[in-house]
Short mmCIF file of C-alpha atoms and ligand atoms in Angstrom, two decimals:
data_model
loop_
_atom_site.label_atom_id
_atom_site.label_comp_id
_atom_site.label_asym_id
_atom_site.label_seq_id
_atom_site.Cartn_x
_atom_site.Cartn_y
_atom_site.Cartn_z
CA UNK A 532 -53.75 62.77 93.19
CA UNK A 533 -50.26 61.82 93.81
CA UNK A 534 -47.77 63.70 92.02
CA UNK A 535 -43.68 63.58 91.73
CA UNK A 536 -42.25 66.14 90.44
CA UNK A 537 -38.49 66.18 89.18
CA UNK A 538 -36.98 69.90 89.55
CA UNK A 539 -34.11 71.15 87.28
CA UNK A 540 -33.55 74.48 88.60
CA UNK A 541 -30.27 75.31 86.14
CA UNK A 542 -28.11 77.87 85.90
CA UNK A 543 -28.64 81.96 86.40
CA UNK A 544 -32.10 82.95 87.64
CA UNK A 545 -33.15 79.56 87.66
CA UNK A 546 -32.57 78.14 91.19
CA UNK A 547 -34.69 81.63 92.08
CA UNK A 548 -37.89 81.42 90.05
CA UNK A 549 -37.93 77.46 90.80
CA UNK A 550 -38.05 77.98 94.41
CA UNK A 551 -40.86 79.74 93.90
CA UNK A 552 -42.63 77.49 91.47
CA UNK A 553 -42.60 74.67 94.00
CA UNK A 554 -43.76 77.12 97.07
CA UNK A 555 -47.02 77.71 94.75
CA UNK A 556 -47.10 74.10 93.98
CA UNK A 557 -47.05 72.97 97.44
CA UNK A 558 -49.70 75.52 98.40
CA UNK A 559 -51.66 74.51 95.84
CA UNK A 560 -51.10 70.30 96.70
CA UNK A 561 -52.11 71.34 100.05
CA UNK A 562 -55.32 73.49 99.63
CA UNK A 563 -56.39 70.68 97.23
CA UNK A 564 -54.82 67.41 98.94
CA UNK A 565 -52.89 65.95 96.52
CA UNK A 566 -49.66 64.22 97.28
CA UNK A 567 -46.29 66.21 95.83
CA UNK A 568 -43.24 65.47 96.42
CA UNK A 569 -40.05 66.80 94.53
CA UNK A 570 -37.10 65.11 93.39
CA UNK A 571 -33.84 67.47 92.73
CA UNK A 572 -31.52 66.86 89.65
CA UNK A 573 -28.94 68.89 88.03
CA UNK A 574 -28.74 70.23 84.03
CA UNK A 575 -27.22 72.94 82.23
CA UNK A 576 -23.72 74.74 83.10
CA UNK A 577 -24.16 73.55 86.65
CA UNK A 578 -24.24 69.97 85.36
CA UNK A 579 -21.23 70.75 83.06
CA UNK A 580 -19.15 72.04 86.02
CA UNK A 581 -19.93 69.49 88.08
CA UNK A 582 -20.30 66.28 85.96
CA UNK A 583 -19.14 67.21 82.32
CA UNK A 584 -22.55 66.80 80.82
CA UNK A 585 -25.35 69.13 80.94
CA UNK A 586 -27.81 66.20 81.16
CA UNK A 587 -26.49 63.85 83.10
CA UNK A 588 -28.23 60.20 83.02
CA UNK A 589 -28.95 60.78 86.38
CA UNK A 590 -30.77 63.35 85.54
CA UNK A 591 -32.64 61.41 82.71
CA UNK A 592 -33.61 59.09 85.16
CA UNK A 593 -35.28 60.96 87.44
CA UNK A 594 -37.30 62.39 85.04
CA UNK A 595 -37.91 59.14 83.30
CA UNK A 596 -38.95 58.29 86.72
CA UNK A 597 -41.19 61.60 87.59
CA UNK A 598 -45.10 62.17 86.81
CA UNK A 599 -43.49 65.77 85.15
CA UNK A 600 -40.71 68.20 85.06
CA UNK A 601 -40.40 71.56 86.59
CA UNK A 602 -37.71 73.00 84.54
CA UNK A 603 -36.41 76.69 85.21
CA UNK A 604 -33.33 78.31 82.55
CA UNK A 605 -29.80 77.12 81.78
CA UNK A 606 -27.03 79.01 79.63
CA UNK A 607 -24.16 80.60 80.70
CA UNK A 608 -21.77 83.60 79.77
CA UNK A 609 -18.82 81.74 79.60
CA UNK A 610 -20.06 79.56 77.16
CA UNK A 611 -21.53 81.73 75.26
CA UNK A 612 -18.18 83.69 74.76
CA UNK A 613 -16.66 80.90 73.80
CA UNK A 614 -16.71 78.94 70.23
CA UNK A 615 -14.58 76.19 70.66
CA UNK A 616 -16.23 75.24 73.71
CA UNK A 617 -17.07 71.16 73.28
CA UNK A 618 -20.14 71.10 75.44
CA UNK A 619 -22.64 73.67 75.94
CA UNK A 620 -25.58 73.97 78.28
CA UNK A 621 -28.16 74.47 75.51
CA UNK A 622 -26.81 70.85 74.42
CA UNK A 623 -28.77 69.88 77.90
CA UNK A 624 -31.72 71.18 76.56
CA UNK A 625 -31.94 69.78 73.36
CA UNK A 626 -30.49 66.32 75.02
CA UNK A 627 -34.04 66.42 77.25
CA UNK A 628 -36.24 67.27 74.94
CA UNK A 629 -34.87 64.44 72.46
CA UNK A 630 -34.69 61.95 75.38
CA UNK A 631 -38.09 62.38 76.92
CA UNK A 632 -39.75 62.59 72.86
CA UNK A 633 -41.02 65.86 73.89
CA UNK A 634 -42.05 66.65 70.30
CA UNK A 635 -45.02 69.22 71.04
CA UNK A 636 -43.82 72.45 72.56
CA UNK A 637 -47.15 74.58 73.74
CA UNK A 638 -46.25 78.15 73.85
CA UNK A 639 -49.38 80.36 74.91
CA UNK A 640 -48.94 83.99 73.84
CA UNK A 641 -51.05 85.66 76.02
CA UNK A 642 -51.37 89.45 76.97
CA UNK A 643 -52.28 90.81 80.50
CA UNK A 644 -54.72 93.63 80.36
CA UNK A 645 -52.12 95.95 83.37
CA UNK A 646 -49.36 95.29 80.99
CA UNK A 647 -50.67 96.29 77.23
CA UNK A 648 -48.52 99.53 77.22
CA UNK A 649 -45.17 97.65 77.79
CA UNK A 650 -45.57 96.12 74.07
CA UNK A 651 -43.53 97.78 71.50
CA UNK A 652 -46.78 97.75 69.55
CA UNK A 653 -50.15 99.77 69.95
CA UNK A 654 -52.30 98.79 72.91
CA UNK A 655 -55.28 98.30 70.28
CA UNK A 656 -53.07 96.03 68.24
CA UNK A 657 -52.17 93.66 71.40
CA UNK A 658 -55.42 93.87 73.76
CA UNK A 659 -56.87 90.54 73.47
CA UNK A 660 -54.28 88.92 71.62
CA UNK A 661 -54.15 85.31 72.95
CA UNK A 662 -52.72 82.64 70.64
CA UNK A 663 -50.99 79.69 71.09
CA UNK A 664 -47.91 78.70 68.79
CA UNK A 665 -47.60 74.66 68.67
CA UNK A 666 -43.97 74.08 67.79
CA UNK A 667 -42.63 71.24 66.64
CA UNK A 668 -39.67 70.35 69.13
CA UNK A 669 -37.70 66.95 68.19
CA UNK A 670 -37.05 67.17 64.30
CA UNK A 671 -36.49 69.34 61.60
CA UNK A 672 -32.82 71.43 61.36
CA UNK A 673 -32.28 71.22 65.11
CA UNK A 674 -31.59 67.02 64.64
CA UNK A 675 -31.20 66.93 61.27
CA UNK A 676 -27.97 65.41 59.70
CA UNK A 677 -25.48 68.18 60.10
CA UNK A 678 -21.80 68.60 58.41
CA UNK A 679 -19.31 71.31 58.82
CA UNK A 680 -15.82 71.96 57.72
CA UNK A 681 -13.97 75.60 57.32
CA UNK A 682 -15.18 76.02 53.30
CA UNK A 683 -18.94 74.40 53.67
CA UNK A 684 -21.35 73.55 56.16
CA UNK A 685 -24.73 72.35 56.20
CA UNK A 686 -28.15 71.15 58.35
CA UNK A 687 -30.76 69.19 56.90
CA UNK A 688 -34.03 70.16 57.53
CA UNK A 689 -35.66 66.31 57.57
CA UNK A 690 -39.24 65.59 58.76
CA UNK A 691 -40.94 62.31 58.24
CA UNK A 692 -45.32 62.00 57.84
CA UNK A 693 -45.46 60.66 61.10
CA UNK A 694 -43.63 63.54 62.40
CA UNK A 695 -45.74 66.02 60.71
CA UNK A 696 -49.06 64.01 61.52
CA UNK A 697 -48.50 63.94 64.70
CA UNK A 698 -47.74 67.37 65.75
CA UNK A 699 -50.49 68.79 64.08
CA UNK A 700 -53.04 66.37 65.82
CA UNK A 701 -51.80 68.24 68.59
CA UNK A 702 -52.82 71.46 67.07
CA UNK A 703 -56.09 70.36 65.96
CA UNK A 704 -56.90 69.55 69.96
CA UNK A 705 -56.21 72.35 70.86
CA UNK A 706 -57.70 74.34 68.44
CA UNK A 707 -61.20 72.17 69.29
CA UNK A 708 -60.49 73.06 73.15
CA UNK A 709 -60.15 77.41 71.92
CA UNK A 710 -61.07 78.95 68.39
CA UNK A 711 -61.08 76.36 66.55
CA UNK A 712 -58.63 77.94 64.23
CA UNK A 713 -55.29 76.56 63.06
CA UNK A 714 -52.90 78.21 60.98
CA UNK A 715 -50.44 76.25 59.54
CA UNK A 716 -47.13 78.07 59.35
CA UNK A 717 -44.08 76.91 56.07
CA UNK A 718 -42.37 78.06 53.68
CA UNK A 719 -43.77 75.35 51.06
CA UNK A 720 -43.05 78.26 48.09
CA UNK A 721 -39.35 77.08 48.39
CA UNK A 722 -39.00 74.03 50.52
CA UNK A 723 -39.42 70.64 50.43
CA UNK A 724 -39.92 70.04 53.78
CA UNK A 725 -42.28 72.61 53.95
CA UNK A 726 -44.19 71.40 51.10
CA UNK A 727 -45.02 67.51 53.11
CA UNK A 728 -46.30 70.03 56.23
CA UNK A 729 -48.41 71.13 53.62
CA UNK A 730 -49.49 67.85 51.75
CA UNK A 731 -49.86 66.42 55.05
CA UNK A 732 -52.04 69.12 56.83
CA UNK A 733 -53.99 69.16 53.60
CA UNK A 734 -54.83 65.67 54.10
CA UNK A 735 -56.03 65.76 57.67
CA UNK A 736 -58.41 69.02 57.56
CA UNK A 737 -60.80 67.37 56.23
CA UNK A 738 -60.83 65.16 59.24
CA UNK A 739 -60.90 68.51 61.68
CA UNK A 740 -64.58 69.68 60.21
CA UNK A 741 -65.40 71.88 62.86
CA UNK A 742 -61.74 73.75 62.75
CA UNK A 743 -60.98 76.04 60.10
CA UNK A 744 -57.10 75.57 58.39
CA UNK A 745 -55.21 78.19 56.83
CA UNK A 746 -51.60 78.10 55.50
CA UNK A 747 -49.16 80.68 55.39
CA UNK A 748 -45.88 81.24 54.95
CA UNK A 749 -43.62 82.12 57.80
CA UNK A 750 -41.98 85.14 56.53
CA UNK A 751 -45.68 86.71 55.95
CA UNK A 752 -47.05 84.53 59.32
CA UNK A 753 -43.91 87.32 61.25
CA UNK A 754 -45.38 90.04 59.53
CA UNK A 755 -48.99 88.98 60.61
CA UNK A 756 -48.14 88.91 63.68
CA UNK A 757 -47.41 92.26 64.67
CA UNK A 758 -49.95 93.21 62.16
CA UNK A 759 -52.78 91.89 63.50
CA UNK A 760 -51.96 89.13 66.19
CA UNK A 761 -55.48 88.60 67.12
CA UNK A 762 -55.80 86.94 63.47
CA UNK A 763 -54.29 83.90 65.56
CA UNK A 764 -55.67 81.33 67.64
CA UNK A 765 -53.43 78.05 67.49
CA UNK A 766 -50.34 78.64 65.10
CA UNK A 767 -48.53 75.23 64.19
CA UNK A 768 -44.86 74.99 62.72
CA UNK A 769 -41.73 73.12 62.90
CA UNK A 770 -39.15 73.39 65.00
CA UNK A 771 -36.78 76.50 63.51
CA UNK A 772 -39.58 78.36 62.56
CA UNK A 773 -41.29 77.97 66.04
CA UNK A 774 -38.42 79.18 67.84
CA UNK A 775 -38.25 82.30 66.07
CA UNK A 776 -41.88 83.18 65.75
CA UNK A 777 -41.84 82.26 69.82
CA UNK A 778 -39.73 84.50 70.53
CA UNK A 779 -41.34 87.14 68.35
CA UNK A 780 -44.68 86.44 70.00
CA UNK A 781 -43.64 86.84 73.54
CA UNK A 782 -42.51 90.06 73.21
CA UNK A 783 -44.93 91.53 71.21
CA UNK A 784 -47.15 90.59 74.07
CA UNK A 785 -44.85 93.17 76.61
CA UNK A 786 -44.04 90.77 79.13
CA UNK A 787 -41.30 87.70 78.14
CA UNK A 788 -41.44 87.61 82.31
CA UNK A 789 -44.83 86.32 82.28
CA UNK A 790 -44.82 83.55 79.63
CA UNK A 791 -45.22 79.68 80.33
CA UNK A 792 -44.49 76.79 78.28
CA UNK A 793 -45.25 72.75 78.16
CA UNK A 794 -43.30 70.46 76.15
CA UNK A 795 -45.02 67.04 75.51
CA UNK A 796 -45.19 63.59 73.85
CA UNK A 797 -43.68 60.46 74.35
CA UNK A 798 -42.52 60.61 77.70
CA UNK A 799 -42.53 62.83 81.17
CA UNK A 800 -43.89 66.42 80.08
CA UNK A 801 -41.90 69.29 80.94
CA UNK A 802 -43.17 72.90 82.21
CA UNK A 803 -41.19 75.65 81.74
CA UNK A 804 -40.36 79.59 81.35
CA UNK A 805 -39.72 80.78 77.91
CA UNK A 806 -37.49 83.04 78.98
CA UNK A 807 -33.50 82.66 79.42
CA UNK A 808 -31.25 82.16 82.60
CA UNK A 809 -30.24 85.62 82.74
CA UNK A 810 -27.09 85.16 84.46
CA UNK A 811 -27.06 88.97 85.09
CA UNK A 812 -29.57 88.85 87.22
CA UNK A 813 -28.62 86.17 89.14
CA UNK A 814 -28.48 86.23 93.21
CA UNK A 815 -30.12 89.60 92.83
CA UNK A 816 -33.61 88.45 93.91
CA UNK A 817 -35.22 90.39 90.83
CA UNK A 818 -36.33 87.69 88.24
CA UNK A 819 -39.96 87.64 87.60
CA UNK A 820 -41.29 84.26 88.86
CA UNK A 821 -44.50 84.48 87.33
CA UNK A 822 -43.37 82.62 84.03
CA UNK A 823 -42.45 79.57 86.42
CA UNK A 824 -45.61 80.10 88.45
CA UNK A 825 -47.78 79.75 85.21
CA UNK A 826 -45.71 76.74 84.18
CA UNK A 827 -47.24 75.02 87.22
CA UNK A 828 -50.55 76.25 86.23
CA UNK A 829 -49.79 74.91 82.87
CA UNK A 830 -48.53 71.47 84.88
CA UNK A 831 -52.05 70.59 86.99
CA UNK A 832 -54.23 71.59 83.83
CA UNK A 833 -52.13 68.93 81.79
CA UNK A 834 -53.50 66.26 84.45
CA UNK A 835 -56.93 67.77 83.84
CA UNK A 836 -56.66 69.59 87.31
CA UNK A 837 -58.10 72.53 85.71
CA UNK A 838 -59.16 74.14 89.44
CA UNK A 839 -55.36 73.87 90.59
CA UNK A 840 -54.68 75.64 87.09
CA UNK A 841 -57.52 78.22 87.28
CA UNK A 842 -56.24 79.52 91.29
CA UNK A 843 -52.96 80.12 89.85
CA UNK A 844 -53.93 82.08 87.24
CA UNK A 845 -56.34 84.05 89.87
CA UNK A 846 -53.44 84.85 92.36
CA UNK A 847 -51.22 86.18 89.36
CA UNK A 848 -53.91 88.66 88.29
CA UNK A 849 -54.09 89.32 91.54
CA UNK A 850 -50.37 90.33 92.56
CA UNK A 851 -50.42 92.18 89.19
CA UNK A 852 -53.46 93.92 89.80
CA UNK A 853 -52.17 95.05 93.24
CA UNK A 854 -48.95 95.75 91.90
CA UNK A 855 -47.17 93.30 93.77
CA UNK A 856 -44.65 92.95 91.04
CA UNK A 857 -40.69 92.48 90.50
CA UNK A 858 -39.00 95.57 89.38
CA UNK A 859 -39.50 95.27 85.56
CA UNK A 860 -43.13 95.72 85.43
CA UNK A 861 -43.73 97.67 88.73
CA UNK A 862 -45.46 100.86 88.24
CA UNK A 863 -43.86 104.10 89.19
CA UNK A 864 -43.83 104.75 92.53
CA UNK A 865 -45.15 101.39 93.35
CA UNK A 866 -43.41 99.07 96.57
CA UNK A 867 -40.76 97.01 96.06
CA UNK A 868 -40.96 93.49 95.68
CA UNK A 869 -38.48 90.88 94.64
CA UNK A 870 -38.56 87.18 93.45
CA UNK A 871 -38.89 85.67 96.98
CA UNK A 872 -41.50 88.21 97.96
CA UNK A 873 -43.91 88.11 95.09
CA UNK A 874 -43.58 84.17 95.69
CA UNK A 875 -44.34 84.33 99.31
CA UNK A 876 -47.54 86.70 98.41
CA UNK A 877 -48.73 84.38 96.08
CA UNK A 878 -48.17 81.88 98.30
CA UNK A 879 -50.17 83.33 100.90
CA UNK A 880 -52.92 84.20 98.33
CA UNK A 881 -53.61 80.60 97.98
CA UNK A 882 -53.65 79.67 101.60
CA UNK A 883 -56.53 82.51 102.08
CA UNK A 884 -58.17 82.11 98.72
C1 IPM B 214 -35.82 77.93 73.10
C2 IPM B 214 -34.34 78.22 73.10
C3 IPM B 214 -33.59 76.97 72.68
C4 IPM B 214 -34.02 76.63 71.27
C5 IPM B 214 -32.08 77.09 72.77
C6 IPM B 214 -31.62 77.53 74.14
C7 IPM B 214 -31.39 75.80 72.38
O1 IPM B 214 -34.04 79.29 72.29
O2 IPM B 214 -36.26 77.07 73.90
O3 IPM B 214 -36.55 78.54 72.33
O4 IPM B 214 -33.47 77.15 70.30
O5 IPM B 214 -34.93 75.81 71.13
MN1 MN B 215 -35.78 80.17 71.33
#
């Protein structure tokens, strides 16, 4: 297969852990003979500094013009500090995903046996755990009509059926793929919007036979969650609600490091970390990579290369399991490795493998 790849390393850790997502790639292209090559574009506060707009058309257009996206972090500090700042990196972010109609947003929450006792809950709670949250990514309060003066403000929290409809199809293939479970996450008790998720899903269980559908409402679907997260299999919400529960999944999983995401739908898909830019660590050469490396993995099993997928996952049980790990989740006493030299051993893993 021939593949082109557009690369939007961003801002903080980001250049880092990319560089090592396309040194697995590559390896992986070459063990397999496909075709890669890589196409470089800028986003984020990089893009900002450099062109005023943290998603340059340039950059649209290369990833208009790519097969997918390798995307790494962006954000930085001195945005963040400051409120009257016009454009913002995130703005990059939510520019993509609205450009390329990247409306699905995949986010596996997966545990790794070696890492259990770095969850803030009990190991009997997480072992096993392994859910996937589908969250809506182009509508809702994010995009919705917005107002603001210094006495009143306001975002509208707007979906449309085909919205809805189409985001949970998404949900229901997966769930036919794994458990064949789907929880439908709202907050139809009080909101409108919530309440035509709820019509809507209602309406197309019946179609999904084979998949069992359960509703609940998102405060309670948090509480589940650290309750009893292996109640889960494929979680579906919209787009507020999703980033929240997201980021409550990863960590109850012990390792925000380690987690991949895709974004899909109209246009090129994207792969990426869920994780931030972590401009603290930047330079350093201690970011975990393995969030990027999985978002590969996640890349060849969206083109059905489920082999490319499957050795990617196999060399990052393997570094783990021979604690060839960055700093955060190295055991005591255990070597030292940093970003460039966990990628090079998993690069090397694949050559042998
Ligand atoms: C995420 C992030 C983004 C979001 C921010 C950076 C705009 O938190 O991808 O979850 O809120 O969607
Ligand atoms: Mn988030």
């Amino acid at each position: 297969m021939e593949l082109k790849i557009a690369v939007l390393a961003g801002d903080g850790i980001g250049p880092e852990i990319s560089a090592v997502g396309v040194d697995v790639m590559s390896a992986v292209c070459e063990k397999f003979g496909h075709k890669v090559s890589y196409e470089y574009a800028i986003c984020g506060a990089h893009a900002i500094d450099e062109v005023g707009d943290p998603f340059p058309e340039d950059t649209f257009k290369k990833c208009m013009a790519a097969d997918a996206v390798l995307f790494s972090a962006v954000g930085d500090p001195k945005f963040d500090n400051n409120p009257s700042a016009k454009v913002r990196p995130e703005q990059g972010l939510l520019a993509m995903r609205k450009k390329l109609g990247l409306f699905a947003n995949i986010r596996p929450v997966q545990t790794f046996d070696c890492l259990v006792h770095k969850s803030p809950l009990k190991d009997e709670l997480v072992k096993g755990a392994d859910f996937i949250c589908i969250r809506e990514l182009t509508g809702g309060m994010y995009f919705g009509e917005k107002y603001q003066d210094d006495e009143k403000a306001y975002d509208t929290n707007a979906y449309t059926r085909p919205e809805i409809e189409r985001i949970l199809k998404v949900a229901y293939d997966y769930a036919r793929k794994r458990n064949k479970h789907v929880t439908v996450v709202d907050k139809a008790n009080v909101l409108a919007s919530s309440r035509l998720w709820r019509k809507v899903a209602q309406e197309m269980a019946p179609n999904y036979p084979d998949v069992t559908t359960d509703f609940m409402y998102v405060d309670n679907a948090a509480m589940r969650m650290i309750q009893e997260p292996k109640f889960f299999d494929v979680m579906v919400t919209e787009n507020t609600f999703g980033d929240i529960l997201t980021d409550e999944g990863s960590c109850i999983t012990g390792s925000m490091g380690l987690l991949p995401s895709a974004s899909t739908g109209e246009h090129t898909p994207v792969f990426e970390p869920i994780h931030g830019s972590w401009p603290q660590a930047k330079g350093l050469n201690i970011a975990n990579p393995l969030a990027q490396v999985l978002s590969v993995a996640m890349l060849f099993e969206y083109f059905d290369l489920k082999k490319e997928g499957e050795l990617i996952r196999k060399a990052v049980d393997a570094s783990l399991d021979q604690n060839v790990r960055t700093p955060e989740i190295q055991i005591a006493g255990g070597a030292k490795y940093g970003t460039k030299e966990v990628g090079a051993w998993l690069v090397d893993w694949i050559k042998k493998a």
